[in-house]
Short mmCIF file of C-alpha atoms in Angstrom, two decimals:
data_model
loop_
_atom_site.label_atom_id
_atom_site.label_comp_id
_atom_site.label_asym_id
_atom_site.label_seq_id
_atom_site.Cartn_x
_atom_site.Cartn_y
_atom_site.Cartn_z
CA MET E 1 -13.64 -6.07 -6.88
CA SER E 2 -15.00 -2.63 -6.69
CA VAL E 3 -14.62 -0.23 -9.46
CA ALA E 4 -12.24 2.02 -7.52
CA ALA E 5 -10.17 -1.07 -6.35
CA ASN E 6 -10.02 -2.07 -10.08
CA ARG E 7 -8.81 1.34 -11.08
CA TYR E 8 -6.05 1.41 -8.60
CA ALA E 9 -4.96 -2.04 -9.56
CA ARG E 10 -4.82 -1.20 -13.23
CA ALA E 11 -2.76 1.95 -12.59
CA LEU E 12 -0.20 -0.12 -10.50
CA MET E 13 -0.05 -2.77 -13.19
CA ASP E 14 0.56 0.03 -15.90
CA VAL E 15 3.56 1.16 -13.96
CA LEU E 16 5.01 -2.19 -13.27
CA TYR E 17 4.14 -4.31 -16.25
CA PRO E 18 5.83 -6.41 -17.61
CA GLU E 19 9.16 -6.61 -15.93
CA LYS E 20 8.15 -5.83 -12.30
CA ALA E 21 4.59 -7.12 -12.27
CA ASP E 22 5.43 -10.38 -10.34
CA ALA E 23 7.81 -8.73 -7.83
CA GLY E 24 5.20 -5.94 -7.30
CA LEU E 25 2.58 -8.61 -6.56
CA ARG E 26 5.01 -10.36 -4.00
CA GLN E 27 5.69 -7.04 -2.29
CA LEU E 28 2.07 -6.12 -2.11
CA ARG E 29 1.39 -9.61 -0.51
CA ALA E 30 4.26 -8.97 1.91
CA PHE E 31 2.68 -5.78 2.94
CA LEU E 32 -0.75 -7.27 3.43
CA SER E 33 0.79 -10.11 5.44
CA LEU E 34 2.48 -7.61 7.84
CA LEU E 35 -0.63 -5.68 8.31
CA ASN E 36 -2.66 -8.91 8.89
CA ASP E 37 0.19 -9.71 11.48
CA GLN E 38 0.13 -6.28 12.95
CA PRO E 39 -3.56 -5.24 13.37
CA ASP E 40 -2.56 -2.10 15.44
CA ALA E 41 -0.49 -0.86 12.62
CA ARG E 42 -3.28 -1.41 10.04
CA ARG E 43 -5.83 0.43 12.19
CA PHE E 44 -3.30 3.31 12.48
CA LEU E 45 -2.85 3.51 8.74
CA GLU E 46 -6.57 3.25 8.05
CA ASN E 47 -7.42 5.78 10.62
CA PRO E 48 -8.14 9.15 8.80
CA THR E 49 -8.05 11.03 12.11
CA VAL E 50 -4.27 10.19 12.45
CA ALA E 51 -2.08 13.03 11.01
CA GLY E 52 -0.80 12.16 7.58
CA GLU E 53 2.74 12.89 8.50
CA ARG E 54 2.54 10.17 11.32
CA ARG E 55 1.14 7.73 8.96
CA LYS E 56 3.92 8.49 6.38
CA ARG E 57 6.60 7.97 8.96
CA LEU E 58 5.31 4.54 9.86
CA LEU E 59 4.94 3.69 6.20
CA LYS E 60 8.54 4.62 5.47
CA GLU E 61 9.72 2.37 8.23
CA VAL E 62 7.66 -0.50 6.80
CA PHE E 63 8.76 0.23 3.26
CA ASP E 64 12.43 0.17 4.41
CA ALA E 65 11.85 -3.05 6.32
CA LEU E 66 10.25 -4.78 3.28
CA SER E 67 12.53 -3.10 0.81
CA LEU E 68 9.67 -2.37 -1.32
CA ASP E 69 10.10 -1.02 -4.98
CA ARG E 70 9.63 2.68 -5.14
CA ARG E 71 6.71 2.36 -7.32
CA VAL E 72 4.86 -0.03 -5.01
CA ALA E 73 5.65 2.22 -1.94
CA ASN E 74 4.31 5.14 -3.84
CA PHE E 75 1.18 3.28 -4.75
CA ILE E 76 0.60 2.32 -1.13
CA GLY E 77 1.31 5.83 -0.01
CA ILE E 78 -1.41 7.08 -2.33
CA LEU E 79 -3.92 4.70 -0.96
CA VAL E 80 -3.13 5.62 2.53
CA ASP E 81 -3.26 9.39 1.81
CA ARG E 82 -6.61 9.03 -0.03
CA ASP E 83 -8.04 6.76 2.81
CA ARG E 84 -8.32 3.93 0.32
CA LEU E 85 -6.17 1.39 1.89
CA PRO E 86 -9.06 -0.86 2.94
CA ILE E 87 -10.19 -1.41 -0.75
CA ALA E 88 -6.73 -2.80 -1.52
CA LEU E 89 -6.63 -5.05 1.50
CA VAL E 90 -9.76 -7.04 0.81
#
């Protein structure tokens, strides 16, 4: 795991631990599974040339469909905003 990925993972765990850690992991796995099943959506979210507002609209739809915890959704949103989504999806 890269240093950056490790820092992001620790930050998320600090927010979720202990009561929501397992649920957060399941939600991240569901998000990853969706992106693996929908490679066009993954490329769209990872593409820094796509306007941030367009990526946020897609994320909101995905978050609503997966019923993600607000903290997990915020975490994924930060990764997308900072073009760091690929480090989390390894």
